[in-house]
Structures are given as structure tokens and as C-alpha cells.
């Protein structure tokens, strides 16, 4: 099971490398540098939303970049509204449910973002992990719930059509 080493020096070098690797991983897991830890967990997806800021006390803290989030939301809303050619297209989408769907999506996004931001500011490490998890798990969970609801609605409509026939 174990590997045979040629000399004691080789074993000491390997031990030193492993110790340094363990200390690097411990630094990531203990969130000593929050931005770097979140970047490692999310494979760099959180980098654009976080920045490091120096407090009045001279300590480095990680803050959420609200301007980037606001720009993304406004660009998506603008694209949603501009994708409709005319005012009649927007009104038609309101009747189809697309406009209401977009409003609900924005409301849920804002609620989750505010809750995650509040948890990230907490001094409790469990709440920080919960906030980070919300940022990345909530979209997947909402998408899963939405697909399940659509499938349920589809089966209900099919069964009601069968009853009519």
C-alpha cells in the first residue's frame, strides 16, 4: 500500500511538501482571505462580484460589488424589454405570462441576494457559509423547482384534457 522511498531525505522533502500543501488548504478552508477562498470554491465565478476593501482600522475586508450586480440585472431587464419589438409585443408578453415571470424572477433574485449579503456580513462562520451557498445553490434549486412545477403543470393539463375527451 505504501510507497518505498530511496532515502530518508526524500521522505523528509515529501513530508515538507505535504505540510505546506495542508497549510495552504487550511488557509482556504478557514476563510482567512474570504475572496480567495470563495474563488477557490466557485472556480472563479465569484471574483467579479467581490472586491477587497481596507477599513478605517486598516483591516482588509471582502465586500460585494453591488455595481456589477446592478449592471447585470439592468442589462438583463433591458435585453428582456428590448427583445420585444413594439409596445404591443410587451403587452402581448404580459398576457402570455412572460412579463410576470420576469418580475417574479427579479423579485426572487433580489430577495436571495439580500439574504445572502446579510449572512455574508455576519461574524458567524456558519452564516457566512450559508450566504456563500445561497449565492451558488439557490439558482440551481430554483431552476429544479421550476422544471418540476412545469412538469406537474403539463401532466395536470394533459389529464384534464383527457377528462374532457
Coordinates of N, CA and C in Angstrom, one line a residue:
X1 N 0.8 -1.2 0.0 CA 0.0 0.0 0.0 C 0.9 1.2 0.0
X2 N 1.9 1.2 0.8 CA 2.8 2.4 0.9 C 3.8 2.4 -0.2
X3 N 4.4 3.6 -0.4 CA 5.5 3.7 -1.4 C 6.8 3.6 -0.7
X4 N 7.7 2.9 -1.4 CA 9.1 2.8 -0.8 C 9.9 4.0 -1.3
X5 N 10.6 4.6 -0.4 CA 11.5 5.7 -0.7 C 12.9 5.3 -0.7
X6 N 13.7 6.0 -1.5 CA 15.1 5.7 -1.7 C 15.9 6.1 -0.5
X7 N 15.6 7.2 0.1 CA 16.4 7.7 1.2 C 15.5 8.5 2.2
X8 N 16.1 8.7 3.3 CA 15.4 9.5 4.4 C 15.2 10.9 3.9
X9 N 16.1 11.5 3.2 CA 16.0 12.8 2.7 C 14.8 13.0 1.8
X10 N 14.6 12.0 0.9 CA 13.4 12.1 0.0 C 12.1 12.1 0.8
X11 N 12.1 11.3 1.8 CA 10.9 11.2 2.7 C 10.7 12.5 3.4
X12 N 11.7 13.2 3.9 CA 11.6 14.4 4.5 C 11.1 15.5 3.6
X13 N 11.6 15.5 2.3 CA 11.2 16.5 1.4 C 9.7 16.3 1.1
X14 N 9.3 15.1 0.9 CA 7.9 14.8 0.7 C 7.0 15.2 1.9
X15 N 7.5 15.0 3.1 CA 6.7 15.4 4.3 C 6.6 16.9 4.3
X16 N 7.7 17.6 4.0 CA 7.7 19.1 4.0 C 6.7 19.6 2.9
X17 N 6.7 19.0 1.7 CA 5.7 19.4 0.7 C 4.3 19.2 1.1
X18 N 4.0 18.1 1.7 CA 2.7 17.8 2.2 C 2.2 18.7 3.3
X19 N 3.1 19.1 4.2 CA 2.8 20.0 5.3 C 2.5 21.4 4.7
X20 N 3.2 21.8 3.7 CA 2.9 23.1 3.1 C 1.6 23.1 2.3
X21 N 1.3 22.0 1.7 CA 0.0 21.9 1.0 C -1.1 21.9 2.0
X22 N -1.0 21.2 3.1 CA -2.0 21.2 4.1 C -2.2 22.6 4.7
X23 N -1.2 23.3 5.0 CA -1.4 24.7 5.5 C -2.1 25.6 4.5
X24 N -1.8 25.4 3.2 CA -2.5 26.2 2.2 C -3.9 25.9 2.1
X25 N -4.3 24.6 2.2 CA -5.7 24.2 2.2 C -6.4 24.7 3.5
X26 N -5.7 24.6 4.6 CA -6.3 25.1 5.9 C -6.6 26.6 5.8
X27 N -5.7 27.4 5.1 CA -5.9 28.8 4.9 C -7.2 29.0 4.1
X28 N -7.4 28.2 3.1 CA -8.6 28.3 2.2 C -9.8 28.0 3.0
X29 N -9.8 26.9 3.8 CA -11.0 26.4 4.5 C -11.3 27.3 5.7
X30 N -10.4 28.0 6.2 CA -10.7 28.9 7.4 C -11.1 30.3 7.0
X31 N -11.2 30.5 5.7 CA -11.6 31.8 5.2 C -10.7 33.0 5.7
X32 N -9.4 32.7 5.8 CA -8.5 33.8 6.2 C -8.6 34.9 5.2
X33 N -8.6 34.6 3.9 CA -8.8 35.5 2.8 C -10.1 35.1 2.1
X34 N -11.2 35.8 2.4 CA -12.5 35.4 2.0 C -12.7 35.3 0.5
X35 N -12.1 36.3 -0.2 CA -12.3 36.4 -1.6 C -11.5 35.2 -2.3
X36 N -10.3 34.9 -1.8 CA -9.6 33.8 -2.4 C -10.2 32.5 -2.1
X37 N -10.8 32.3 -0.9 CA -11.5 31.1 -0.5 C -12.7 30.9 -1.4
X38 N -13.5 31.9 -1.6 CA -14.7 31.8 -2.4 C -14.4 31.6 -3.8
X39 N -13.3 32.2 -4.3 CA -12.8 32.0 -5.7 C -12.4 30.5 -5.9
X40 N -11.8 29.9 -4.9 CA -11.4 28.5 -5.0 C -12.6 27.6 -5.0
X41 N -13.6 27.9 -4.2 CA -14.8 27.1 -4.1 C -15.6 27.2 -5.3
X42 N -15.7 28.3 -5.9 CA -16.6 28.5 -7.1 C -15.8 28.5 -8.4
X43 N -14.6 28.2 -8.4 CA -13.7 28.1 -9.6 C -13.7 29.5 -10.3
X44 N -13.7 30.6 -9.5 CA -13.5 31.9 -10.1 C -14.8 32.6 -10.5
X45 N -16.0 32.0 -10.3 CA -17.2 32.6 -10.7 C -17.6 33.8 -9.8
X46 N -17.1 33.8 -8.5 CA -17.4 34.9 -7.6 C -16.5 36.1 -7.7
X47 N -15.4 35.9 -8.4 CA -14.4 37.0 -8.5 C -15.0 38.3 -8.9
X48 N -15.9 38.3 -9.9 CA -16.4 39.6 -10.4 C -17.3 40.3 -9.5
X49 N -17.9 39.5 -8.5 CA -18.9 40.1 -7.6 C -18.2 40.5 -6.2
X50 N -17.0 40.2 -6.0 CA -16.3 40.5 -4.7 C -15.1 41.4 -5.0
X51 N -14.9 42.3 -4.0 CA -13.6 43.1 -4.0 C -13.1 43.2 -2.6
X52 N -11.9 43.4 -2.4 CA -11.3 43.6 -1.1 C -11.2 45.1 -0.8
X53 N -11.6 45.5 0.4 CA -11.6 46.9 0.8 C -10.9 47.0 2.1
X54 N -10.2 48.1 2.3 CA -9.5 48.4 3.6 C -10.4 49.2 4.4
X55 N -10.6 48.8 5.7 CA -11.5 49.5 6.7 C -10.7 50.7 7.2
X56 N -11.4 51.4 8.1 CA -10.8 52.6 8.8 C -9.7 52.0 9.7
X57 N -9.9 50.8 10.2 CA -8.9 50.2 11.1 C -7.7 49.7 10.4
X58 N -7.7 49.7 9.1 CA -6.6 49.2 8.3 C -6.7 47.7 8.0
X59 N -7.8 47.1 8.3 CA -8.0 45.6 8.1 C -8.7 45.5 6.7
X60 N -8.3 44.4 6.0 CA -8.8 44.1 4.7 C -10.1 43.3 4.9
X61 N -11.2 43.7 4.2 CA -12.4 43.0 4.3 C -12.9 42.8 2.8
X62 N -13.7 41.8 2.7 CA -14.3 41.5 1.4 C -15.7 42.0 1.3
X63 N -16.0 42.8 0.3 CA -17.3 43.4 0.1 C -17.9 42.9 -1.2
X64 N -19.2 42.9 -1.3 CA -19.9 42.6 -2.5 C -20.0 43.8 -3.4
X65 N -19.7 43.6 -4.7 CA -19.7 44.7 -5.6 C -21.2 44.9 -6.2
X66 N -21.9 45.8 -5.6 CA -23.3 46.0 -5.9 C -23.4 46.6 -7.3
X67 N -22.4 47.4 -7.7 CA -22.5 48.0 -9.1 C -22.5 46.9 -10.2
X68 N -21.7 45.9 -10.0 CA -21.6 44.8 -11.0 C -22.9 44.1 -11.1
X69 N -23.5 43.8 -9.9 CA -24.7 43.0 -9.8 C -25.8 43.9 -10.4
X70 N -25.9 45.2 -10.1 CA -26.9 46.1 -10.6 C -26.8 46.2 -12.1
X71 N -25.5 46.3 -12.7 CA -25.4 46.4 -14.1 C -25.9 45.1 -14.8
X72 N -25.6 44.0 -14.2 CA -26.1 42.7 -14.8 C -27.6 42.6 -14.8
X73 N -28.2 43.0 -13.7 CA -29.7 43.0 -13.6 C -30.3 44.0 -14.6
X74 N -29.8 45.2 -14.6 CA -30.3 46.2 -15.6 C -30.1 45.8 -17.0
X75 N -29.0 45.2 -17.3 CA -28.8 44.8 -18.7 C -29.7 43.6 -19.1
X76 N -30.0 42.7 -18.2 CA -30.9 41.6 -18.5 C -32.3 42.2 -18.6
X77 N -32.7 43.1 -17.8 CA -34.1 43.7 -17.9 C -34.2 44.5 -19.2
X78 N -33.1 45.2 -19.5 CA -33.1 46.0 -20.8 C -33.2 45.0 -22.0
X79 N -32.4 44.0 -21.9 CA -32.5 43.0 -23.0 C -33.9 42.4 -23.1
X80 N -34.5 42.1 -22.0 CA -35.8 41.5 -22.0 C -36.8 42.5 -22.6
X81 N -36.7 43.7 -22.2 CA -37.7 44.7 -22.8 C -37.4 45.0 -24.2
X82 N -36.1 45.1 -24.6 CA -35.8 45.4 -26.0 C -36.0 44.3 -26.9
X83 N -36.0 43.1 -26.4 CA -36.2 41.9 -27.3 C -37.6 41.9 -27.9
X84 N -38.5 42.6 -27.2 CA -39.9 42.8 -27.8 C -39.8 44.0 -28.7
X85 N -40.3 43.9 -29.9 CA -40.1 44.9 -30.9 C -41.0 46.2 -30.6
X86 N -42.2 46.0 -30.2 CA -43.1 47.1 -30.0 C -43.7 47.1 -28.6
X87 N -44.5 48.1 -28.4 CA -45.3 48.1 -27.1 C -46.3 47.0 -27.1
X88 N -46.8 46.7 -28.3 CA -47.8 45.6 -28.4 C -47.1 44.2 -28.1
X89 N -45.9 44.1 -28.4 CA -45.1 42.9 -28.1 C -45.0 42.7 -26.6
X90 N -44.7 43.9 -25.9 CA -44.6 43.8 -24.5 C -45.9 43.5 -23.8
X91 N -47.0 44.1 -24.3 CA -48.3 43.9 -23.8 C -48.7 42.4 -24.1
X92 N -48.4 41.9 -25.2 CA -48.7 40.5 -25.5 C -47.9 39.6 -24.6
X93 N -46.7 39.9 -24.3 CA -45.9 39.1 -23.4 C -46.5 39.1 -22.0
X94 N -47.1 40.2 -21.6 CA -47.7 40.3 -20.3 C -48.9 39.4 -20.3
X95 N -49.6 39.3 -21.4 CA -50.8 38.3 -21.4 C -50.3 36.9 -21.4
X96 N -49.2 36.6 -22.0 CA -48.7 35.2 -22.1 C -48.1 34.8 -20.7
X97 N -47.7 35.8 -19.9 CA -47.1 35.5 -18.6 C -45.6 35.7 -18.6
X98 N -45.0 36.1 -19.7 CA -43.5 36.3 -19.7 C -43.1 37.5 -18.9
X99 N -43.9 38.5 -18.9 CA -43.5 39.7 -18.1 C -43.6 39.5 -16.7
X100 N -44.7 38.8 -16.3 CA -44.9 38.5 -14.8 C -43.8 37.5 -14.4
X101 N -43.4 36.6 -15.3 CA -42.4 35.6 -15.0 C -41.1 36.3 -14.7
X102 N -40.8 37.3 -15.5 CA -39.5 38.1 -15.4 C -39.5 38.9 -14.1
X103 N -40.7 39.5 -13.7 CA -40.8 40.2 -12.5 C -40.6 39.3 -11.3
X104 N -41.2 38.1 -11.3 CA -41.0 37.1 -10.2 C -39.6 36.7 -10.1
X105 N -38.9 36.5 -11.2 CA -37.5 36.1 -11.2 C -36.7 37.2 -10.6
X106 N -36.9 38.5 -10.9 CA -36.2 39.6 -10.3 C -36.4 39.7 -8.8
X107 N -37.7 39.5 -8.4 CA -38.0 39.6 -7.0 C -37.3 38.5 -6.2
X108 N -37.3 37.3 -6.7 CA -36.7 36.2 -6.0 C -35.2 36.4 -6.0
X109 N -34.6 36.9 -7.1 CA -33.2 37.2 -7.1 C -32.8 38.2 -6.1
X110 N -33.6 39.3 -6.0 CA -33.3 40.4 -5.1 C -33.4 39.9 -3.6
X111 N -34.4 39.0 -3.4 CA -34.6 38.5 -2.0 C -33.4 37.6 -1.6
X112 N -33.0 36.7 -2.5 CA -31.9 35.8 -2.2 C -30.6 36.6 -2.1
X113 N -30.4 37.6 -2.9 CA -29.2 38.4 -2.9 C -29.1 39.1 -1.6
X114 N -30.2 39.7 -1.1 CA -30.2 40.5 0.1 C -30.0 39.6 1.3
X115 N -30.6 38.4 1.3 CA -30.4 37.5 2.4 C -29.0 36.9 2.5
X116 N -28.4 36.6 1.3 CA -27.0 36.2 1.2 C -26.1 37.3 1.7
X117 N -26.3 38.5 1.3 CA -25.5 39.6 1.7 C -25.5 39.8 3.2
X118 N -26.7 39.7 3.8 CA -26.8 39.8 5.2 C -26.0 38.7 5.9
X119 N -26.1 37.5 5.4 CA -25.4 36.4 6.0 C -23.9 36.5 5.8
X120 N -23.4 37.1 4.7 CA -22.0 37.2 4.4 C -21.4 38.3 5.4
X121 N -22.2 39.2 5.8 CA -21.7 40.3 6.7 C -21.7 39.8 8.2
X122 N -22.3 38.7 8.5 CA -22.4 38.2 9.8 C -21.0 37.7 10.3
X123 N -20.8 37.8 11.6 CA -19.5 37.4 12.2 C -19.5 35.8 12.4
X124 N -20.6 35.2 12.3 CA -20.7 33.8 12.5 C -20.3 33.1 11.2
X125 N -19.4 32.1 11.3 CA -18.8 31.5 10.1 C -19.9 30.6 9.5
X126 N -20.8 30.1 10.2 CA -21.8 29.2 9.7 C -22.7 30.0 8.8
X127 N -23.0 31.3 9.2 CA -23.9 32.1 8.4 C -23.2 32.6 7.1
X128 N -21.8 32.7 7.2 CA -21.1 33.1 6.0 C -21.1 32.0 5.0
X129 N -21.0 30.7 5.5 CA -21.0 29.6 4.6 C -22.4 29.5 4.0
X130 N -23.5 29.7 4.8 CA -24.8 29.7 4.3 C -25.0 30.8 3.2
X131 N -24.5 32.0 3.4 CA -24.6 33.0 2.4 C -23.9 32.6 1.1
X132 N -22.7 32.1 1.2 CA -22.0 31.7 0.0 C -22.7 30.5 -0.7
X133 N -23.3 29.6 0.1 CA -24.0 28.5 -0.5 C -25.3 29.0 -1.2
X134 N -25.9 30.0 -0.6 CA -27.1 30.6 -1.3 C -26.8 31.2 -2.6
X135 N -25.6 31.9 -2.7 CA -25.3 32.5 -3.9 C -25.2 31.5 -5.1
X136 N -24.7 30.3 -4.8 CA -24.4 29.3 -5.8 C -25.5 28.2 -5.9
X137 N -26.1 27.9 -4.8 CA -27.1 26.8 -4.8 C -28.5 27.3 -5.1
X138 N -28.8 28.5 -4.7 CA -30.2 29.0 -5.0 C -30.6 29.0 -6.4
X139 N -29.8 29.4 -7.4 CA -30.2 29.4 -8.8 C -30.5 28.0 -9.3
X140 N -29.6 27.0 -8.8 CA -29.8 25.6 -9.3 C -31.1 25.1 -8.6
X141 N -31.4 25.4 -7.4 CA -32.6 24.9 -6.7 C -33.8 25.5 -7.3
X142 N -33.8 26.8 -7.6 CA -34.9 27.4 -8.3 C -35.2 26.9 -9.6
X143 N -34.1 26.6 -10.4 CA -34.3 26.0 -11.7 C -34.9 24.6 -11.6
X144 N -34.5 23.8 -10.6 CA -35.0 22.5 -10.4 C -36.5 22.6 -10.0
X145 N -36.8 23.5 -9.1 CA -38.2 23.6 -8.7 C -39.1 24.1 -9.9
X146 N -38.6 25.0 -10.7 CA -39.3 25.4 -11.8 C -39.6 24.3 -12.8
X147 N -38.6 23.5 -13.1 CA -38.8 22.4 -14.1 C -39.8 21.4 -13.5
X148 N -39.7 21.1 -12.2 CA -40.7 20.2 -11.6 C -42.1 20.8 -11.7
X149 N -42.2 22.1 -11.4 CA -43.6 22.7 -11.5 C -44.1 22.7 -12.9
X150 N -43.2 23.0 -13.9 CA -43.7 22.9 -15.3 C -44.1 21.5 -15.7
X151 N -43.3 20.5 -15.2 CA -43.7 19.1 -15.5 C -45.1 18.8 -14.8
X152 N -45.3 19.2 -13.6 CA -46.5 19.0 -12.9 C -47.7 19.7 -13.6
X153 N -47.5 20.9 -14.0 CA -48.5 21.6 -14.7 C -48.8 21.0 -16.1
X154 N -47.8 20.5 -16.7 CA -48.0 19.8 -18.0 C -48.8 18.5 -17.8
X155 N -48.5 17.7 -16.8 CA -49.3 16.5 -16.6 C -50.7 16.8 -16.1
X156 N -50.9 17.8 -15.3 CA -52.2 18.2 -14.9 C -53.1 18.6 -16.1
X157 N -52.5 19.4 -17.0 CA -53.2 19.9 -18.2 C -53.5 18.7 -19.1
X158 N -52.6 17.7 -19.3 CA -52.9 16.6 -20.1 C -54.0 15.7 -19.5
X159 N -54.0 15.6 -18.1 CA -55.0 14.8 -17.5 C -56.4 15.5 -17.6
X160 N -56.4 16.8 -17.5 CA -57.7 17.5 -17.6 C -58.2 17.4 -19.1
X161 N -57.3 17.5 -20.0 CA -57.7 17.3 -21.4 C -58.3 15.9 -21.7
X162 N -57.6 14.9 -21.0 CA -58.1 13.5 -21.2 C -59.5 13.4 -20.6
X163 N -59.8 14.1 -19.5 CA -61.1 14.0 -18.8 C -62.1 14.7 -19.7
X164 N -61.7 15.8 -20.4 CA -62.7 16.4 -21.3 C -63.0 15.6 -22.5
X165 N -62.0 14.8 -23.0 CA -62.3 13.9 -24.2 C -63.1 12.8 -23.7

